[in-house]
């Protein structure tokens, strides 16, 4: 059974870089046709897809986030990562990592989420 | 591309709840649905319009046609009270609906 867990700083200063890690257990991050995503949710609001990465390193990002987002993967550690540069208060949210089991399939399972607050 | 959900739906226990997700030619895309209870991570309850992941009760079903995808909960129970989000893929981007709060009263 695949499990995901996010980790990283809970507080980031404005204009700095938000960095999170998602640790995957229960299966190899390189298995099958899976790909790996980040989704965020501001308090009291809906879900926003950030982007995804294939084990090969190929990525797709939400155009609304522009070039501020980078997702990377380390298959040797069974981890993938999120970096968001030049953060503002609008980036304050619970950040989730999630697995997608293939084309046109949904997100699941999800990590438990980690709250990141952008504040000085 | 945008998808639209009603902000709220109410249903009596034991009755059928229908939550819609609307978008241009949405029926040509595959929809997924997620259940999220307060303080918890979302859970996938439907994918590829009508396929139910392992462990999801049979009272959950899905359909899609034209511009609308629908998540139906038959014999709704109090434990089904939650926020529900639809999601589609558009040009390799994931698009989430704004969410529907299902109240069981």
CSV table of C-alpha atoms in Angstrom, one decimal:
chain,number,residue,atom,x,y,z
A,1,UNK,CA,0.0,0.0,0.0
A,2,UNK,CA,1.6,3.2,-1.2
A,3,UNK,CA,1.9,6.0,1.4
A,4,UNK,CA,3.1,9.6,1.0
A,5,UNK,CA,4.3,12.0,3.5
A,6,UNK,CA,5.2,15.7,3.1
A,7,UNK,CA,7.9,17.4,5.1
A,8,UNK,CA,9.4,20.9,5.1
A,9,UNK,CA,9.4,24.2,6.9
A,10,UNK,CA,6.1,25.4,8.1
A,11,UNK,CA,7.1,29.1,7.9
A,12,UNK,CA,8.7,30.9,5.0
A,13,UNK,CA,9.4,34.6,4.7
A,14,UNK,CA,8.0,36.6,1.8
A,15,UNK,CA,10.2,36.7,-1.3
A,16,UNK,CA,12.0,33.5,-0.2
A,17,UNK,CA,11.7,30.0,-1.5
A,18,UNK,CA,9.3,27.4,-0.3
A,19,UNK,CA,10.8,23.9,-0.4
A,20,UNK,CA,8.9,20.6,0.4
A,21,UNK,CA,9.8,17.0,0.2
A,22,UNK,CA,7.3,14.1,-0.4
A,23,UNK,CA,8.5,10.7,0.8
A,24,UNK,CA,7.0,7.7,-0.9
A,25,UNK,CA,6.8,4.3,0.8
A,26,UNK,CA,5.2,1.0,-0.1
A,27,UNK,CA,6.3,1.0,-3.7
A,28,UNK,CA,9.0,2.3,-5.9
A,29,UNK,CA,8.5,5.8,-7.2
A,30,UNK,CA,9.7,4.4,-10.6
A,31,UNK,CA,7.0,1.7,-10.8
A,32,UNK,CA,4.6,1.4,-13.7
A,33,UNK,CA,3.0,4.4,-15.3
A,34,UNK,CA,2.6,6.4,-12.1
A,35,UNK,CA,3.3,10.0,-11.8
A,36,UNK,CA,3.6,12.3,-8.8
A,37,UNK,CA,1.9,15.6,-8.1
A,38,UNK,CA,1.6,18.5,-5.7
A,39,UNK,CA,-1.7,20.2,-4.9
A,40,UNK,CA,-2.4,23.0,-2.4
A,41,UNK,CA,-5.3,24.3,-0.5
A,42,UNK,CA,-5.6,27.7,1.1
A,43,UNK,CA,-7.5,27.7,4.4
A,44,UNK,CA,-11.2,27.5,3.7
A,45,UNK,CA,-10.8,27.3,-0.1
A,46,UNK,CA,-10.6,24.7,-2.8
A,47,UNK,CA,-7.9,22.6,-4.3
A,48,UNK,CA,-5.3,24.0,-6.7
A,49,UNK,CA,-3.1,21.7,-8.8
A,50,UNK,CA,0.5,22.8,-8.8
A,51,UNK,CA,2.2,20.3,-11.1
A,52,UNK,CA,3.4,16.8,-11.7
A,53,UNK,CA,6.5,14.8,-12.5
A,54,UNK,CA,7.2,11.5,-14.1
A,55,UNK,CA,9.9,9.3,-12.8
A,56,UNK,CA,11.9,10.2,-15.9
A,57,UNK,CA,12.0,13.8,-14.7
A,58,UNK,CA,9.5,15.1,-17.2
A,59,UNK,CA,7.3,17.8,-15.7
A,60,UNK,CA,4.0,19.7,-16.3
A,61,UNK,CA,3.1,22.8,-14.2
A,62,UNK,CA,0.0,24.8,-13.6
A,63,UNK,CA,0.3,27.8,-16.0
A,64,UNK,CA,-1.1,30.1,-13.4
A,65,UNK,CA,2.0,29.6,-11.2
A,66,UNK,CA,4.3,30.5,-14.1
A,67,UNK,CA,8.0,29.9,-13.7
A,68,UNK,CA,8.0,30.1,-9.9
A,69,UNK,CA,7.5,26.3,-9.5
A,70,UNK,CA,10.0,23.5,-9.9
A,71,UNK,CA,9.2,19.8,-9.2
A,72,UNK,CA,12.0,17.3,-9.1
A,73,UNK,CA,12.5,13.7,-8.2
A,74,UNK,CA,15.2,11.5,-6.6
A,75,UNK,CA,14.3,7.9,-7.5
A,76,UNK,CA,17.2,6.6,-5.4
A,77,UNK,CA,15.6,8.0,-2.3
A,78,UNK,CA,12.0,7.4,-3.4
A,79,UNK,CA,11.3,11.1,-2.9
A,80,UNK,CA,10.0,14.0,-5.0
A,81,UNK,CA,10.3,17.7,-4.3
A,82,UNK,CA,8.6,21.1,-4.7
A,83,UNK,CA,10.1,24.5,-4.8
A,84,UNK,CA,8.2,27.7,-5.1
A,85,UNK,CA,10.2,30.9,-5.5
A,86,UNK,CA,9.4,34.5,-4.6
A,87,UNK,CA,6.6,33.5,-2.2
A,88,UNK,CA,3.9,35.9,-1.0
A,89,UNK,CA,1.1,35.6,1.5
A,90,UNK,CA,-1.0,34.1,-1.3
A,91,UNK,CA,1.1,31.0,-1.2
A,92,UNK,CA,0.0,30.2,2.3
A,93,UNK,CA,-1.8,26.9,2.1
A,94,UNK,CA,-1.8,23.3,3.1
A,95,UNK,CA,0.4,21.5,0.5
A,96,UNK,CA,-0.4,17.9,-0.4
A,97,UNK,CA,1.6,15.5,-2.5
A,98,UNK,CA,-0.3,12.8,-4.3
A,99,UNK,CA,0.1,9.9,-6.6
A,100,UNK,CA,-1.6,9.5,-10.0
A,101,UNK,CA,-1.8,5.9,-11.2
A,102,UNK,CA,-1.9,6.7,-14.9
A,103,UNK,CA,-3.4,8.7,-17.7
A,104,UNK,CA,-6.9,10.0,-17.0
A,105,UNK,CA,-6.8,8.5,-13.5
A,106,UNK,CA,-7.4,10.4,-10.4
A,107,UNK,CA,-5.2,11.5,-7.6
A,108,UNK,CA,-4.8,9.0,-4.8
A,109,UNK,CA,-3.4,8.3,-2.4
A,110,UNK,CA,-2.6,11.6,-0.9
A,111,UNK,CA,-0.2,12.6,1.8
A,112,UNK,CA,-1.6,14.1,5.1
A,113,UNK,CA,-0.7,17.6,4.0
A,114,UNK,CA,1.6,20.2,5.5
A,115,UNK,CA,0.7,23.8,6.3
A,116,UNK,CA,3.1,26.4,5.0
A,117,UNK,CA,2.6,29.9,6.2
A,118,UNK,CA,4.3,32.8,4.4
A,119,UNK,CA,4.9,35.6,6.9
A,120,UNK,CA,7.7,37.8,8.1
B,1,UNK,CA,-10.7,25.6,-18.9
B,2,UNK,CA,-13.0,25.8,-15.9
B,3,UNK,CA,-15.4,23.4,-14.2
B,4,UNK,CA,-18.2,24.6,-12.0
B,5,UNK,CA,-19.9,22.9,-9.0
B,6,UNK,CA,-22.8,24.1,-6.9
B,7,UNK,CA,-21.5,25.5,-3.6
B,8,UNK,CA,-23.8,23.3,-1.5
B,9,UNK,CA,-26.2,20.4,-1.7
B,10,UNK,CA,-28.4,19.2,1.0
B,11,UNK,CA,-29.9,15.7,1.4
B,12,UNK,CA,-31.9,13.8,4.0
B,13,UNK,CA,-30.4,10.6,5.4
B,14,UNK,CA,-31.3,7.6,3.2
B,15,UNK,CA,-32.1,9.8,0.1
B,16,UNK,CA,-30.1,10.2,-3.0
B,17,UNK,CA,-27.6,13.1,-3.4
B,18,UNK,CA,-26.5,14.3,-6.8
B,19,UNK,CA,-23.5,16.6,-7.2
B,20,UNK,CA,-22.8,18.1,-10.6
B,21,UNK,CA,-19.7,19.3,-12.3
B,22,UNK,CA,-20.1,21.4,-15.4
B,23,UNK,CA,-17.7,22.5,-18.1
B,24,UNK,CA,-17.5,22.9,-21.9
B,25,UNK,CA,-17.7,19.5,-23.5
B,26,UNK,CA,-16.8,18.0,-20.1
B,27,UNK,CA,-18.3,14.7,-21.3
B,28,UNK,CA,-15.3,14.3,-23.7
B,29,UNK,CA,-12.9,14.3,-20.7
B,30,UNK,CA,-12.6,11.9,-17.8
B,31,UNK,CA,-13.8,13.2,-14.5
B,32,UNK,CA,-12.6,12.2,-11.0
B,33,UNK,CA,-14.3,13.0,-7.7
B,34,UNK,CA,-12.8,13.5,-4.2
B,35,UNK,CA,-14.3,13.5,-0.8
B,36,UNK,CA,-12.7,15.7,1.8
B,37,UNK,CA,-13.8,15.8,5.5
B,38,UNK,CA,-12.7,18.7,7.8
B,39,UNK,CA,-9.0,18.5,8.7
B,40,UNK,CA,-8.4,15.5,6.4
B,41,UNK,CA,-6.8,14.9,3.1
B,42,UNK,CA,-9.0,14.4,0.0
B,43,UNK,CA,-9.9,10.8,-0.9
B,44,UNK,CA,-10.5,9.6,-4.4
B,45,UNK,CA,-14.1,8.2,-4.6
B,46,UNK,CA,-14.5,8.0,-8.4
B,47,UNK,CA,-12.3,8.1,-11.5
B,48,UNK,CA,-12.7,7.8,-15.2
B,49,UNK,CA,-16.3,9.1,-14.7
B,50,UNK,CA,-17.7,6.0,-13.2
B,51,UNK,CA,-15.0,3.7,-11.8
B,52,UNK,CA,-15.0,3.3,-8.1
B,53,UNK,CA,-11.6,2.7,-6.3
B,54,UNK,CA,-11.2,-0.2,-4.0
B,55,UNK,CA,-12.8,0.4,-0.6
B,56,UNK,CA,-15.3,3.0,-1.8
B,57,UNK,CA,-18.9,2.0,-0.9
B,58,UNK,CA,-21.2,0.9,-3.7
B,59,UNK,CA,-23.6,3.7,-2.9
B,60,UNK,CA,-21.2,6.0,-4.7
B,61,UNK,CA,-21.6,6.1,-8.5
B,62,UNK,CA,-20.7,8.4,-11.3
B,63,UNK,CA,-21.8,9.4,-14.8
B,64,UNK,CA,-20.9,11.9,-17.5
B,65,UNK,CA,-22.6,13.2,-20.6
B,66,UNK,CA,-22.6,16.4,-22.6
B,67,UNK,CA,-21.3,19.3,-20.4
B,68,UNK,CA,-21.9,17.6,-17.1
B,69,UNK,CA,-20.4,15.0,-14.8
B,70,UNK,CA,-22.4,13.8,-11.9
B,71,UNK,CA,-21.5,12.1,-8.6
B,72,UNK,CA,-24.5,10.2,-7.1
B,73,UNK,CA,-24.7,9.0,-3.6
B,74,UNK,CA,-27.6,6.6,-3.0
B,75,UNK,CA,-28.9,6.0,0.5
B,76,UNK,CA,-26.8,8.9,1.8
B,77,UNK,CA,-25.5,8.4,5.3
B,78,UNK,CA,-24.3,10.9,7.9
B,79,UNK,CA,-20.7,9.9,7.3
B,80,UNK,CA,-21.0,11.1,3.7
B,81,UNK,CA,-21.2,14.7,4.9
B,82,UNK,CA,-18.1,16.4,3.4
B,83,UNK,CA,-16.8,18.6,0.7
B,84,UNK,CA,-16.7,17.0,-2.8
B,85,UNK,CA,-14.4,18.1,-5.6
B,86,UNK,CA,-14.5,17.2,-9.2
B,87,UNK,CA,-11.4,17.2,-11.3
B,88,UNK,CA,-10.6,16.8,-15.0
B,89,UNK,CA,-7.5,16.8,-17.1
B,90,UNK,CA,-7.2,19.5,-19.8
B,91,UNK,CA,-4.2,19.5,-22.0
B,92,UNK,CA,-2.1,17.7,-19.4
B,93,UNK,CA,-3.2,20.2,-16.7
B,94,UNK,CA,-5.4,19.1,-13.8
B,95,UNK,CA,-8.4,21.3,-13.2
B,96,UNK,CA,-10.4,21.2,-10.0
B,97,UNK,CA,-13.9,22.4,-9.4
B,98,UNK,CA,-14.5,24.8,-6.6
B,99,UNK,CA,-16.1,22.1,-4.4
B,100,UNK,CA,-19.5,21.3,-3.1
B,101,UNK,CA,-20.4,21.1,0.5
B,102,UNK,CA,-22.8,18.1,1.0
B,103,UNK,CA,-25.0,18.5,4.1
B,104,UNK,CA,-26.9,15.5,5.4
B,105,UNK,CA,-29.8,16.7,7.5
